CSV table of C-alpha atoms in Angstrom, one decimal:
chain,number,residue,atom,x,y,z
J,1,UNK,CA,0.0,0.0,0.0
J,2,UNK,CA,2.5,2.2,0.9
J,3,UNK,CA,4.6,1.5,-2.4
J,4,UNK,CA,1.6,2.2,-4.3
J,5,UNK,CA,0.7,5.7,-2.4
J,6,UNK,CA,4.2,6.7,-3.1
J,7,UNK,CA,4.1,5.6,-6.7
J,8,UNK,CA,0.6,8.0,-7.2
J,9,UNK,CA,2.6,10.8,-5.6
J,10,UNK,CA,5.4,10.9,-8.1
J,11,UNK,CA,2.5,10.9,-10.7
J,12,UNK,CA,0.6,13.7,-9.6
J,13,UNK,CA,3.7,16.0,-9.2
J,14,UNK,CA,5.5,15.0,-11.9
J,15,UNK,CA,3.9,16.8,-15.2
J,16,UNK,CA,3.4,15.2,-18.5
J,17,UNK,CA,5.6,16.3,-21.2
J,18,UNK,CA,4.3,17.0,-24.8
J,19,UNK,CA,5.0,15.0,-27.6
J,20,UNK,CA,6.0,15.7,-31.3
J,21,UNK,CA,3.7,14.7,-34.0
J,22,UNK,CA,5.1,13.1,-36.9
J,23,UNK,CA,3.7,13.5,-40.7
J,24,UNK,CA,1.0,11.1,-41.4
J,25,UNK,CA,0.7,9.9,-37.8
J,26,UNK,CA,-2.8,9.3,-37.0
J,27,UNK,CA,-3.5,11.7,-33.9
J,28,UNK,CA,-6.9,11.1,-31.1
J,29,UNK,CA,-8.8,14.5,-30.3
J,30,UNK,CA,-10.2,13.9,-27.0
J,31,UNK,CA,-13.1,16.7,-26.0
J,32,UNK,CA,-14.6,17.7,-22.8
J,33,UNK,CA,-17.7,20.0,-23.4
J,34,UNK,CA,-19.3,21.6,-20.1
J,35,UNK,CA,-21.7,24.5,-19.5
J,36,UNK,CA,-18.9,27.3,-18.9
J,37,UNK,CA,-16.0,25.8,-20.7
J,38,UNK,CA,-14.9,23.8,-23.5
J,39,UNK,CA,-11.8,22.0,-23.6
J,40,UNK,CA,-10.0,19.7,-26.1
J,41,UNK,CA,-6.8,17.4,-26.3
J,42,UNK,CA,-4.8,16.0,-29.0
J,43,UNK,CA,-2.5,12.7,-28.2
J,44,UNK,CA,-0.7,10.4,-30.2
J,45,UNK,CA,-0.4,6.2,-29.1
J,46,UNK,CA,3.1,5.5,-28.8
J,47,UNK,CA,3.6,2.0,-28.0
J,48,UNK,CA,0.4,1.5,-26.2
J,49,UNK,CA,0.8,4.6,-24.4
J,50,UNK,CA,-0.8,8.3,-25.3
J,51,UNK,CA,0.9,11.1,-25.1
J,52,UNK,CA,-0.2,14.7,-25.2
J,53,UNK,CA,1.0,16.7,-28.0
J,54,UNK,CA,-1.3,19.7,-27.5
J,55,UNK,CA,-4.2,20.9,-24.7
J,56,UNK,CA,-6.7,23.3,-25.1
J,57,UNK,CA,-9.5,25.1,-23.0
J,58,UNK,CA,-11.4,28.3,-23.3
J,59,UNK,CA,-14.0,30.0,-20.6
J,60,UNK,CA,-17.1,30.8,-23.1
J,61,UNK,CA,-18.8,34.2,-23.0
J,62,UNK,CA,-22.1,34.8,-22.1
J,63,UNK,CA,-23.5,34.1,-26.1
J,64,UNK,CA,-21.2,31.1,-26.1
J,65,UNK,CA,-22.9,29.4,-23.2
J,66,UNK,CA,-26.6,29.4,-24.6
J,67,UNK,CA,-25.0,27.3,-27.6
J,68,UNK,CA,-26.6,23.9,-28.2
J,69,UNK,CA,-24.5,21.6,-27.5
J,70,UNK,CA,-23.2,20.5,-31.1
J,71,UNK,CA,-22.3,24.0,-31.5
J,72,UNK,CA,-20.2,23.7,-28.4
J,73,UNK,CA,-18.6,20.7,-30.1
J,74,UNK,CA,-17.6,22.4,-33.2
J,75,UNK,CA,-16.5,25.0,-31.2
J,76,UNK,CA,-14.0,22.9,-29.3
J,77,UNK,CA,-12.8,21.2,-32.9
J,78,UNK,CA,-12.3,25.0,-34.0
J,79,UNK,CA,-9.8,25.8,-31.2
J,80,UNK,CA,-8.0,22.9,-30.8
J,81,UNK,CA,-7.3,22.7,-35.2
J,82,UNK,CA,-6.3,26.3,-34.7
């Protein structure tokens, strides 16, 4: 137990570094859509293992939040292809 506690410690203060994308790797856009917030990231599997290459999240305005919610979607797409 206490091997494990310490091993979830190093985790958590230990940031992930971002990746490099190669040409004509295939990437995964994951997206996390919420009433005050979008969010996207983009990872690539390396050996059975993602990796971030690039995170994004924006606060919306006040318009933005009354979006439906495949507007906040496309939204999300926009800002993290940007």
């Amino acid at each position: 137990c206490k091997d494990t506690f310490q091993g979830l410690k190093i985790i958590l203060v230990t940031p992930p570094l971002l990746a490099k994308p190669y040409i004509q790797e295939k990437l995964i856009i994951y997206l996390s859509i919420s009433g005050e917030a979008v969010s996207a990231i983009m990872v690539k599997e390396h050996g059975g293992i993602q990796q971030p290459i690039y995170f994004v999240n924006q606060i919306l305005n006040d318009c933005e939040t009354k979006y439906q919610l495949i507007e906040k979607v496309m939204l999300a797409l926009i800002h993290v292809v940007r």
